Short mmCIF file of C-alpha atoms in Angstrom, two decimals:
data_model
loop_
_atom_site.label_atom_id
_atom_site.label_comp_id
_atom_site.label_asym_id
_atom_site.label_seq_id
_atom_site.Cartn_x
_atom_site.Cartn_y
_atom_site.Cartn_z
CA MET L 20 14.62 313.86 102.35
CA THR L 21 13.90 310.70 104.91
CA ASP L 22 10.57 309.09 104.97
CA LYS L 23 10.14 310.32 108.53
CA LYS L 24 10.82 313.67 108.16
CA GLN L 25 8.04 313.33 104.91
CA GLU L 26 5.55 312.57 107.69
CA ARG L 27 6.55 315.10 110.29
CA VAL L 28 6.10 317.43 107.51
CA TYR L 29 2.59 316.13 107.43
CA ALA L 30 1.62 316.07 111.06
CA LEU L 31 2.48 319.63 110.39
CA PHE L 32 -0.20 319.97 107.89
CA GLU L 33 -2.56 317.89 110.05
CA GLN L 34 -2.25 319.93 113.26
CA TYR L 35 -1.61 323.52 111.53
CA GLY L 36 -3.37 323.36 108.19
CA PRO L 37 -4.33 323.61 106.02
CA VAL L 38 -2.35 325.96 104.86
CA LEU L 39 0.94 326.70 106.15
CA LYS L 40 3.83 329.81 106.53
CA THR L 41 7.44 328.81 105.72
CA ASN L 42 8.19 330.41 109.68
CA LYS L 43 5.81 327.43 110.93
CA LEU L 44 7.99 324.71 108.58
CA ARG L 45 11.34 326.59 109.74
CA GLU L 46 10.56 326.52 113.36
CA ASN L 47 10.04 322.15 113.09
CA LYS L 48 13.21 322.20 111.19
CA ILE L 49 11.54 322.23 107.82
CA PHE L 50 14.11 324.30 105.56
CA SER L 51 14.18 325.87 102.40
CA ARG L 52 16.16 322.96 100.58
CA ASP L 53 13.54 320.59 102.19
CA ILE L 54 10.86 322.69 100.79
CA ALA L 55 12.33 322.86 97.82
CA GLU L 56 12.32 318.91 97.51
CA LEU L 57 8.87 319.05 98.78
CA ILE L 58 7.81 321.23 95.61
CA SER L 59 10.06 318.92 92.85
CA ASN L 60 8.85 316.10 93.97
CA LYS L 61 4.78 317.43 94.28
CA LYS L 62 3.96 316.83 97.61
CA ILE L 63 3.31 320.15 98.46
CA ARG L 64 2.60 323.77 96.32
CA LYS L 65 3.29 326.88 96.75
CA ILE L 66 0.66 328.93 96.63
CA LYS L 67 2.10 332.96 97.32
CA THR L 68 6.00 333.82 98.90
CA GLY L 69 5.64 332.16 102.26
CA PHE L 70 2.23 330.25 102.41
CA TYR L 71 2.22 326.58 101.00
CA ILE L 72 -0.77 323.44 101.23
CA ARG L 73 -0.11 319.45 100.69
CA THR L 74 -0.88 319.14 96.22
CA GLN L 75 -3.93 316.48 97.33
CA ASP L 76 -5.41 319.24 99.98
CA LYS L 77 -5.14 321.83 97.26
CA ASN L 78 -7.17 319.92 94.51
CA ASN L 79 -9.66 319.41 96.95
CA MET L 80 -10.23 322.80 98.43
CA SER L 81 -12.12 325.43 97.32
CA ASP L 82 -11.17 329.37 96.45
CA LEU L 83 -12.95 329.97 98.89
CA GLU L 84 -11.36 327.58 101.57
CA ILE L 85 -7.88 328.78 99.87
CA ALA L 86 -9.06 332.53 100.13
CA SER L 87 -9.48 332.30 103.68
CA ALA L 88 -6.85 330.43 104.69
CA ILE L 89 -4.27 332.78 103.36
CA ILE L 90 -5.59 336.15 105.14
CA PRO L 91 -7.31 334.73 108.08
CA ASN L 92 -7.97 338.07 108.98
CA GLY L 93 -10.62 338.87 105.88
CA ILE L 94 -14.13 337.72 105.68
CA ILE L 95 -15.68 335.98 102.49
CA CYS L 96 -18.30 338.96 101.31
CA LEU L 97 -20.07 340.54 98.57
CA GLN L 98 -20.75 338.41 95.15
CA SER L 99 -18.81 335.42 96.83
CA ALA L 100 -20.77 335.39 100.20
CA ALA L 101 -24.11 335.46 97.67
CA SER L 102 -22.46 332.39 95.81
CA TYR L 103 -22.43 330.25 98.87
CA TYR L 104 -26.16 331.04 99.79
CA ASP L 105 -27.51 330.19 96.64
CA LEU L 106 -28.38 334.42 96.78
CA THR L 107 -27.35 334.65 92.71
CA THR L 108 -27.06 333.02 89.52
CA ILE L 109 -23.38 334.79 88.97
CA ASN L 110 -20.59 332.81 89.90
CA PRO L 111 -18.37 335.69 90.54
CA ILE L 112 -14.37 335.19 88.46
CA SER L 113 -12.40 336.19 91.79
CA VAL L 114 -12.75 335.12 95.69
CA TYR L 115 -14.32 338.55 98.00
CA VAL L 116 -12.75 338.79 100.69
CA ALA L 117 -13.69 342.19 103.13
CA ILE L 118 -10.57 343.37 104.96
CA PRO L 119 -10.75 346.04 107.87
CA SER L 120 -9.05 349.66 106.81
CA ASN L 121 -6.56 349.89 109.05
CA GLY L 122 -5.30 347.07 109.02
CA MET L 123 -2.67 345.97 106.53
CA ARG L 124 -3.04 344.66 102.56
CA PRO L 125 -2.03 340.95 102.26
CA VAL L 126 -0.19 340.11 99.78
CA LEU L 127 -2.34 338.56 97.24
CA PRO L 128 -1.62 335.24 95.61
CA SER L 129 -2.43 334.90 91.10
CA GLN L 130 -4.41 331.58 92.21
CA PRO L 131 -7.66 332.17 92.90
CA PRO L 132 -7.56 335.25 91.99
CA ILE L 133 -9.18 337.90 95.32
CA GLU L 134 -10.70 341.04 95.40
CA LEU L 135 -9.72 342.59 98.16
CA VAL L 136 -12.33 344.43 99.61
CA VAL L 137 -11.69 347.39 101.99
CA THR L 138 -13.96 347.81 105.04
CA PRO L 139 -14.20 350.42 107.80
CA ALA L 140 -13.25 349.03 110.70
CA ARG L 141 -16.29 350.24 113.18
CA LEU L 142 -18.47 347.73 110.75
CA PHE L 143 -16.05 345.16 109.71
CA THR L 144 -16.72 342.12 112.13
CA LEU L 145 -20.57 342.76 112.04
CA GLY L 146 -21.97 339.32 110.93
CA ILE L 147 -19.31 337.45 110.85
CA SER L 148 -19.90 333.87 110.52
CA GLU L 149 -18.04 330.19 110.65
CA GLN L 150 -18.95 327.90 108.04
CA ASP L 151 -17.21 324.88 108.64
CA ASP L 152 -16.49 323.71 105.65
CA SER L 153 -14.58 320.30 104.26
CA GLN L 154 -10.64 321.46 105.58
CA SER L 155 -10.69 324.57 107.28
CA LYS L 156 -12.87 326.65 108.70
CA LEU L 157 -14.67 329.24 106.51
CA ARG L 158 -15.07 333.23 108.06
CA ILE L 159 -17.69 334.37 105.96
CA TYR L 160 -20.02 337.42 106.46
CA ASN L 161 -24.30 336.36 107.00
CA LYS L 162 -26.83 336.24 104.14
CA GLU L 163 -28.02 339.95 106.43
CA ARG L 164 -24.75 341.18 106.08
CA THR L 165 -24.41 340.37 102.99
CA ILE L 166 -27.64 341.62 101.47
CA CYS L 167 -26.64 345.39 103.61
CA ASP L 168 -23.35 345.21 101.62
CA PHE L 169 -25.42 344.40 97.78
CA PHE L 170 -27.28 347.59 98.59
CA ARG L 171 -24.33 349.57 100.07
CA LYS L 172 -22.55 349.46 97.02
CA ARG L 173 -25.65 349.06 94.64
CA ASN L 174 -24.57 352.27 92.51
CA GLN L 175 -21.23 350.25 92.69
CA ILE L 176 -22.59 346.57 91.30
CA GLY L 177 -26.23 347.00 89.99
CA GLU L 178 -29.37 347.62 91.76
CA ASP L 179 -31.07 344.80 90.10
CA ILE L 180 -28.03 342.11 91.26
CA ALA L 181 -29.18 343.49 94.92
CA ILE L 182 -32.89 343.20 94.19
CA GLU L 183 -31.82 339.70 92.99
CA VAL L 184 -29.98 339.08 96.12
CA LEU L 185 -33.05 340.48 98.45
CA ARG L 186 -35.81 338.21 96.28
CA ASN L 187 -33.56 334.93 96.48
CA TYR L 188 -33.20 335.82 100.43
CA MET L 189 -36.63 336.33 101.29
CA GLN L 190 -38.20 333.50 99.75
CA GLY L 191 -35.46 331.28 102.42
CA LYS L 192 -35.25 331.05 105.67
CA ARG L 193 -34.68 335.19 106.96
CA ASP L 194 -34.84 337.39 110.03
CA LEU L 195 -35.89 340.82 108.71
CA GLN L 196 -34.81 341.88 112.66
CA ARG L 197 -31.59 341.28 111.96
CA LEU L 198 -31.87 342.33 108.32
CA PHE L 199 -33.02 346.06 109.35
CA GLU L 200 -30.82 346.05 112.64
CA TYR L 201 -27.30 345.60 110.16
CA ALA L 202 -29.04 348.32 107.75
CA GLU L 203 -29.95 350.93 110.79
CA GLN L 204 -25.84 350.92 111.53
CA PHE L 205 -25.01 350.79 107.63
CA ARG L 206 -27.43 353.91 107.51
CA ILE L 207 -29.76 352.05 104.41
CA LYS L 208 -32.53 351.15 106.87
CA THR L 209 -34.59 353.84 104.71
CA VAL L 210 -33.46 352.56 101.41
CA LEU L 211 -33.48 349.34 101.99
CA LYS L 212 -37.41 348.71 103.62
CA PRO L 213 -39.38 349.86 101.15
CA TYR L 214 -38.28 346.21 98.67
CA VAL L 215 -38.33 344.38 102.29
CA GLU L 216 -41.97 345.33 102.40
CA ALA L 217 -43.26 344.75 98.63
CA MET L 218 -41.84 341.28 98.74
CA ILE L 219 -43.08 339.84 101.41
#
């Protein structure tokens, strides 16, 4: 591969990255043998079939950023969102990503480990926040949505963890009006409100 072609590949990552799909490379006349050579020379890495990242970016990106890049219609949620906002002491071993119930399940990479959370389509977009991280935009549910998700799934996750997340939220900047609006939409306001009132 010529230096000029390699520079073109890097320019594509700068323009569309940090993760590129095979079809974007092919559109720009970067073919399978070029991709194989870049992988062999450790310039890029294959994340999963059809998805590539520059090696230097892979080393500098968090698992949350990589998961967001390879599942662009997904939203970081539950334990991963709680950890991101410092609402829990638990460090999740997987990246939790919400996908809509009416969408297709994406093929997952071996790394990072990703746990898909199928979410009712009518509630999927509620509470989405975009955070600018070092390499890319991170689509993640905001704190209030995260609290509601924990209380909605408290029987599976554990009520003690839901209470820990709420307690940490109550000690920082909070928006109780928004929290109760979301709780009403999830039909958990009567469950959540007594916990909130006890912590005020």
